Tab-separated table of C-alpha atoms and ligand atoms in Angstrom:
chain	number	residue	atom	x	y	z
S	1	UNK	CA	78.223	17.838	22.875
S	2	UNK	CA	76.758	19.041	19.573
S	3	UNK	CA	73.225	17.594	19.448
S	4	UNK	CA	72.389	19.089	16.027
S	5	UNK	CA	73.228	16.046	13.859
S	6	UNK	CA	71.370	13.765	16.287
S	7	UNK	CA	68.294	16.017	16.286
S	8	UNK	CA	68.353	16.231	12.495
S	9	UNK	CA	68.678	12.428	12.216
S	10	UNK	CA	65.806	11.828	14.657
S	11	UNK	CA	63.586	14.268	12.777
S	12	UNK	CA	64.259	12.487	9.479
S	13	UNK	CA	63.650	9.060	11.038
S	14	UNK	CA	60.344	10.181	12.541
S	15	UNK	CA	59.087	11.369	9.130
S	16	UNK	CA	59.423	7.764	7.943
S	17	UNK	CA	57.597	6.132	10.877
S	18	UNK	CA	54.178	4.569	10.251
S	19	UNK	CA	51.311	6.707	11.653
S	20	UNK	CA	50.563	4.476	14.647
S	21	UNK	CA	48.373	5.448	17.579
S	22	UNK	CA	45.352	7.716	17.878
S	23	UNK	CA	44.610	11.195	19.175
S	24	UNK	CA	42.856	11.587	22.555
S	25	UNK	CA	39.176	12.278	21.957
S	26	UNK	CA	37.649	12.271	25.421
S	27	UNK	CA	38.339	16.010	25.639
S	28	UNK	CA	36.346	17.100	22.536
S	29	UNK	CA	38.577	20.111	21.798
S	30	UNK	CA	41.670	17.879	21.559
S	31	UNK	CA	40.078	15.558	18.995
S	32	UNK	CA	40.240	18.151	16.203
S	33	UNK	CA	44.003	18.365	15.972
S	34	UNK	CA	46.034	17.343	12.907
S	35	UNK	CA	47.532	14.085	14.228
S	36	UNK	CA	50.556	14.061	11.948
S	37	UNK	CA	52.663	16.746	13.540
S	38	UNK	CA	55.996	16.251	15.225
S	39	UNK	CA	58.276	18.635	17.077
S	40	UNK	CA	61.325	18.258	19.307
S	41	UNK	CA	63.402	20.783	21.254
S	42	UNK	CA	66.443	20.209	23.460
S	43	UNK	CA	68.150	22.629	25.817
S	44	UNK	CA	71.686	21.719	26.815
S	45	UNK	CA	72.535	22.731	30.413
S	46	UNK	CA	75.166	25.038	28.863
S	47	UNK	CA	72.251	26.982	27.314
S	48	UNK	CA	72.484	25.804	23.690
S	49	UNK	CA	69.034	25.276	22.225
S	50	UNK	CA	68.240	22.841	19.405
S	51	UNK	CA	64.838	22.474	17.732
S	52	UNK	CA	63.299	20.601	14.792
S	53	UNK	CA	59.878	20.249	13.170
S	54	UNK	CA	56.804	21.703	14.895
S	55	UNK	CA	58.889	22.756	17.888
S	56	UNK	CA	57.402	26.265	18.172
S	57	UNK	CA	53.718	25.310	17.864
S	58	UNK	CA	51.793	25.503	21.106
S	59	UNK	CA	49.700	22.513	22.156
S	60	UNK	CA	47.777	21.467	25.244
S	61	UNK	CA	50.312	20.549	27.940
S	62	UNK	CA	47.726	18.463	29.833
S	63	UNK	CA	49.443	16.192	32.365
S	64	UNK	CA	52.907	17.582	31.603
S	65	UNK	CA	51.731	20.637	33.561
S	66	UNK	CA	51.195	18.475	36.672
S	67	UNK	CA	54.954	18.809	37.201
S	68	UNK	CA	54.641	22.608	37.446
S	69	UNK	CA	51.729	22.325	39.871
S	70	UNK	CA	53.683	19.879	42.040
S	71	UNK	CA	56.763	22.135	41.974
S	72	UNK	CA	54.727	25.124	43.113
S	73	UNK	CA	53.034	23.109	45.859
S	74	UNK	CA	56.435	21.851	47.069
S	75	UNK	CA	57.641	25.448	47.197
S	76	UNK	CA	54.742	26.450	49.460
S	77	UNK	CA	53.741	23.391	51.471
S	78	UNK	CA	55.982	20.309	51.053
S	79	UNK	CA	54.841	18.644	54.278
S	80	UNK	CA	51.206	18.991	53.278
S	81	UNK	CA	51.905	17.411	49.868
S	82	UNK	CA	53.639	14.337	51.287
S	83	UNK	CA	51.051	13.964	54.045
S	84	UNK	CA	48.177	13.848	51.565
S	85	UNK	CA	49.709	12.193	48.465
S	86	UNK	CA	51.841	9.041	48.127
S	87	UNK	CA	54.992	8.381	46.105
S	88	UNK	CA	54.312	4.960	44.591
S	89	UNK	CA	53.572	4.179	40.933
S	90	UNK	CA	49.962	3.187	40.437
S	91	UNK	CA	50.342	0.626	37.657
S	92	UNK	CA	46.858	1.797	36.728
S	93	UNK	CA	45.539	4.211	34.087
S	94	UNK	CA	45.873	7.915	34.956
S	95	UNK	CA	42.187	8.250	35.772
S	96	UNK	CA	41.645	5.035	37.706
S	97	UNK	CA	39.378	5.269	40.750
S	98	UNK	CA	39.970	1.738	42.017
S	99	UNK	CA	42.965	2.271	44.268
S	100	UNK	CA	41.432	5.280	45.993
S	101	UNK	CA	38.818	3.072	47.636
S	102	UNK	CA	41.410	0.632	48.947
S	103	UNK	CA	43.756	3.408	50.061
S	104	UNK	CA	41.172	5.572	51.814
S	105	UNK	CA	41.267	8.563	49.484
S	106	UNK	CA	45.059	9.072	49.478
S	107	UNK	CA	46.258	9.128	45.859
S	108	UNK	CA	49.222	6.961	44.944
S	109	UNK	CA	51.338	9.847	43.603
S	110	UNK	CA	51.047	13.509	42.509
S	111	UNK	CA	51.259	12.716	38.772
S	112	UNK	CA	48.080	10.638	38.434
S	113	UNK	CA	44.845	12.619	38.172
S	114	UNK	CA	43.777	12.022	41.775
S	115	UNK	CA	47.163	13.230	43.055
S	116	UNK	CA	47.167	16.308	40.848
S	117	UNK	CA	43.628	17.112	42.020
S	118	UNK	CA	44.853	17.054	45.661
S	119	UNK	CA	47.826	19.239	44.607
S	120	UNK	CA	45.334	21.675	43.013
S	121	UNK	CA	43.374	21.705	46.275
S	122	UNK	CA	46.574	22.471	48.235
S	123	UNK	CA	47.415	25.315	45.814
S	124	UNK	CA	43.919	26.739	46.310
S	125	UNK	CA	44.498	26.743	50.066
S	126	UNK	CA	48.015	28.239	50.071
S	127	UNK	CA	48.055	30.677	47.108
S	128	UNK	CA	45.992	33.866	46.804
S	129	UNK	CA	45.513	33.103	43.127
S	130	UNK	CA	46.927	29.677	42.210
S	131	UNK	CA	46.504	30.011	38.440
S	132	UNK	CA	48.127	33.458	38.248
S	133	UNK	CA	51.007	32.233	40.392
S	134	UNK	CA	51.462	29.074	38.329
S	135	UNK	CA	51.414	31.039	35.070
S	136	UNK	CA	53.953	33.536	36.429
S	137	UNK	CA	56.210	30.599	37.402
S	138	UNK	CA	55.901	28.882	34.006
S	139	UNK	CA	56.302	32.122	32.019
S	140	UNK	CA	59.441	33.061	33.941
S	141	UNK	CA	61.010	29.622	33.431
S	142	UNK	CA	60.046	29.357	29.765
S	143	UNK	CA	60.991	32.962	29.021
S	144	UNK	CA	57.653	33.664	27.321
S	145	UNK	CA	55.270	36.142	28.925
S	146	UNK	CA	52.388	35.226	26.629
S	147	UNK	CA	52.015	31.584	27.749
S	148	UNK	CA	48.347	31.200	28.680
S	149	UNK	CA	45.546	28.816	29.523
S	150	UNK	CA	43.595	27.692	26.449
S	151	UNK	CA	40.115	28.460	27.783
S	152	UNK	CA	38.429	26.570	24.914
S	153	UNK	CA	40.227	23.369	25.952
S	154	UNK	CA	39.407	24.006	29.617
S	155	UNK	CA	35.714	24.623	28.847
S	156	UNK	CA	35.598	21.502	26.691
S	157	UNK	CA	37.142	19.342	29.416
S	158	UNK	CA	34.866	20.824	32.079
S	159	UNK	CA	31.883	19.510	30.132
S	160	UNK	CA	33.210	15.958	30.244
S	161	UNK	CA	35.181	15.911	33.520
S	162	UNK	CA	32.735	13.597	35.325
S	163	UNK	CA	35.425	11.153	36.302
S	164	UNK	CA	37.716	13.843	37.713
S	165	UNK	CA	34.766	15.272	39.662
S	166	UNK	CA	34.099	11.753	40.945
S	167	UNK	CA	37.727	11.564	42.129
S	168	UNK	CA	37.430	14.877	43.932
S	169	UNK	CA	34.105	14.035	45.623
S	170	UNK	CA	35.383	10.633	46.611
S	171	UNK	CA	38.555	12.068	48.159
S	172	UNK	CA	36.493	14.740	49.858
S	173	UNK	CA	34.461	12.015	51.518
S	174	UNK	CA	37.755	10.889	53.120
S	175	UNK	CA	38.666	14.466	54.090
S	176	UNK	CA	41.479	14.737	51.517
S	177	UNK	CA	39.918	17.627	49.543
S	178	UNK	CA	39.397	20.787	51.592
S	179	UNK	CA	37.943	23.255	49.080
S	180	UNK	CA	34.762	23.265	47.035
S	181	UNK	CA	34.959	20.436	44.471
S	182	UNK	CA	33.896	22.592	41.494
S	183	UNK	CA	36.549	25.157	42.374
S	184	UNK	CA	39.244	22.467	42.703
S	185	UNK	CA	38.300	20.860	39.363
S	186	UNK	CA	38.267	24.318	37.754
S	187	UNK	CA	41.879	24.882	38.858
S	188	UNK	CA	42.977	21.352	37.928
S	189	UNK	CA	41.469	21.504	34.419
S	190	UNK	CA	42.935	24.964	33.750
S	191	UNK	CA	46.407	23.837	34.835
S	192	UNK	CA	46.143	20.988	32.301
S	193	UNK	CA	44.923	23.429	29.612
S	194	UNK	CA	48.105	25.546	29.610
S	195	UNK	CA	49.315	25.742	25.997
S	196	UNK	CA	53.075	25.577	25.386
S	197	UNK	CA	55.493	24.636	22.623
S	198	UNK	CA	58.316	22.086	22.772
S	199	UNK	CA	60.896	24.867	22.998
S	200	UNK	CA	59.026	26.471	25.901
S	201	UNK	CA	58.643	23.140	27.703
S	202	UNK	CA	62.338	22.314	27.292
S	203	UNK	CA	63.199	25.697	28.864
S	204	UNK	CA	60.613	25.339	31.614
S	205	UNK	CA	61.938	21.874	32.574
S	206	UNK	CA	65.582	23.031	32.587
S	207	UNK	CA	65.538	23.513	36.387
S	208	UNK	CA	65.104	19.746	36.796
S	209	UNK	CA	68.278	19.153	34.744
S	210	UNK	CA	70.462	21.921	36.212
S	211	UNK	CA	69.782	21.402	39.936
S	212	UNK	CA	67.502	24.402	40.099
S	213	UNK	CA	69.971	26.990	38.759
S	214	UNK	CA	67.495	28.279	36.149
S	215	UNK	CA	64.683	28.857	38.662
S	216	UNK	CA	63.629	32.485	39.012
S	217	UNK	CA	64.747	33.952	42.405
S	218	UNK	CA	61.182	34.113	43.719
S	219	UNK	CA	60.556	30.386	43.009
S	220	UNK	CA	63.611	28.675	44.474
S	221	UNK	CA	63.335	24.945	45.282
S	222	UNK	CA	65.920	23.014	47.269
S	223	UNK	CA	68.008	20.224	45.747
S	224	UNK	CA	66.040	17.581	47.615
S	225	UNK	CA	62.712	18.723	46.131
S	226	UNK	CA	64.230	18.586	42.644
S	227	UNK	CA	65.593	15.075	43.195
S	228	UNK	CA	62.187	13.971	44.437
S	229	UNK	CA	60.344	15.412	41.421
S	230	UNK	CA	62.756	13.581	39.103
S	231	UNK	CA	62.304	10.325	41.049
S	232	UNK	CA	58.526	10.641	40.727
S	233	UNK	CA	58.711	11.409	37.011
S	234	UNK	CA	60.838	8.321	36.452
S	235	UNK	CA	58.557	5.988	38.400
S	236	UNK	CA	55.155	7.608	37.766
S	237	UNK	CA	55.444	9.962	34.777
S	238	UNK	CA	54.026	7.737	32.040
S	239	UNK	CA	50.762	6.307	33.368
S	240	UNK	CA	51.019	2.530	33.400
S	241	UNK	CA	53.800	2.602	30.791
S	242	UNK	CA	56.376	4.094	33.195
S	243	UNK	CA	58.294	0.813	33.128
S	244	UNK	CA	58.298	0.755	29.331
S	245	UNK	CA	59.542	4.372	29.171
S	246	UNK	CA	62.331	3.712	31.687
S	247	UNK	CA	63.225	0.583	29.734
S	248	UNK	CA	63.301	2.122	26.248
S	249	UNK	CA	64.239	5.777	26.988
S	250	UNK	CA	65.768	5.853	30.474
S	251	UNK	CA	64.977	9.441	31.509
S	252	UNK	CA	62.680	10.998	34.127
S	253	UNK	CA	59.844	12.749	32.309
S	254	UNK	CA	56.137	13.427	32.065
S	255	UNK	CA	53.687	12.904	29.239
S	256	UNK	CA	50.265	14.380	28.570
S	257	UNK	CA	47.284	13.345	26.468
S	258	UNK	CA	47.835	16.405	24.255
S	259	UNK	CA	50.790	14.438	22.828
S	260	UNK	CA	53.564	16.248	24.684
S	261	UNK	CA	56.445	14.724	26.627
S	262	UNK	CA	59.021	16.661	28.655
S	263	UNK	CA	62.045	14.829	30.047
S	264	UNK	CA	65.412	15.578	31.623
S	265	UNK	CA	68.854	14.082	31.627
S	266	UNK	CA	70.249	15.512	34.886
S	267	UNK	CA	73.381	17.647	34.348
S	268	UNK	CA	73.079	17.280	30.556
S	269	UNK	CA	69.808	18.559	29.035
S	270	UNK	CA	66.061	19.016	29.160
S	271	UNK	CA	64.034	17.961	26.130
S	272	UNK	CA	60.434	18.105	24.923
S	273	UNK	CA	58.619	16.378	22.085
S	274	UNK	CA	55.147	16.750	20.673
S	275	UNK	CA	53.163	14.444	18.425
S	276	UNK	CA	49.438	13.915	19.047
S	277	UNK	CA	49.043	10.213	18.219
S	278	UNK	CA	49.057	8.237	21.479
S	279	UNK	CA	49.808	4.660	22.468
S	280	UNK	CA	47.116	2.627	24.265
S	281	UNK	CA	48.715	3.799	27.509
S	282	UNK	CA	48.193	7.487	26.583
S	283	UNK	CA	51.807	8.408	25.735
S	284	UNK	CA	52.851	10.063	22.483
S	285	UNK	CA	53.879	7.311	20.126
S	286	UNK	CA	56.428	9.277	18.077
S	287	UNK	CA	57.584	11.251	21.107
S	288	UNK	CA	58.542	8.049	22.901
S	289	UNK	CA	60.255	6.706	19.760
S	290	UNK	CA	62.182	9.951	19.290
S	291	UNK	CA	63.367	10.049	22.902
S	292	UNK	CA	64.451	6.415	22.746
S	293	UNK	CA	66.576	7.316	19.700
S	294	UNK	CA	67.928	10.407	21.472
S	295	UNK	CA	69.207	8.512	24.502
S	296	UNK	CA	70.658	5.788	22.283
S	297	UNK	CA	72.417	8.157	19.879
S	298	UNK	CA	73.744	10.482	22.618
S	299	UNK	CA	74.390	7.713	25.133
S	300	UNK	CA	72.360	9.588	27.717
S	301	UNK	CA	70.053	7.089	29.433
S	302	UNK	CA	70.487	7.682	33.169
S	303	UNK	CA	71.088	3.964	33.647
V	401	LIG	N1	43.182	16.977	31.955
V	401	LIG	C1	43.377	15.604	31.619
V	401	LIG	C2	42.495	14.728	32.494
V	401	LIG	O1	42.378	14.988	33.648
V	401	LIG	C3	44.830	15.253	31.776
V	401	LIG	C4	45.080	13.892	31.268
V	401	LIG	C5	46.503	13.607	30.945
V	401	LIG	O2	47.166	14.335	30.190
V	401	LIG	O3	46.958	12.587	31.494
V	401	LIG	O4	41.893	13.788	32.084
């Protein structure tokens, strides 16, 4: 399928949308961004790449990067992940502490903050250098050796990460964090602070659309792990708007408070959008609109 006319049409439509939603400000460094940017990139499983708008500008991946952390943890220690983290949607905001009390420190899923903090703890235990390994994985998949952690964003979030520290201490009190809390939060925050463009994210998510064929030889994942990551993205990838995203877009994906969304249509394409204005639920407003148009115009909802 030639996606070019569809991409062009979506780009033009998005220029006409009202500027709804606001930029995330609780990480001070993210508040300074120009909110009126929009990029989209799509990689067909046959390798054809399409891109429009601010598709090559790097932005803070934030929770989109939780998918990379989970993938790496599943490569090293799948049993440990499923023992310590659940697979149910939370129906709660990404940083909610409430359920952890009821569920004795076992996070609902690996894509909410608590779950990604446990995944970071597992990576600290099983990798010699989790951040180097994660960056090597992401760089190889995205085909860009200069992808890096934005240390200014990480430092900014570390100053305000009281809630994430509270999560980690709380889970540690139940025995579900094994390493030093400050070290775990340092890894978690730096994973979120990886800066990537839409084109790089579309390439890096391709393995979830092509049954793992694009994974570098040293990072192979089995088909079951890939199916499970996609299932979790569909049910848990959009905070407490996962139902809305499945309803209006119909693709597994993951959003981040930096305004990015990466999604896959298995056996067809991987796609990424970026626009910093967020809905109340924390998902990119224009990104969600654009992906809803994409699945409508290309008849590619998975349902
Ligand atoms: N680093 C952010 C936090 O923990 C990630 C939030 C997000 O993108 O959902 O608050």
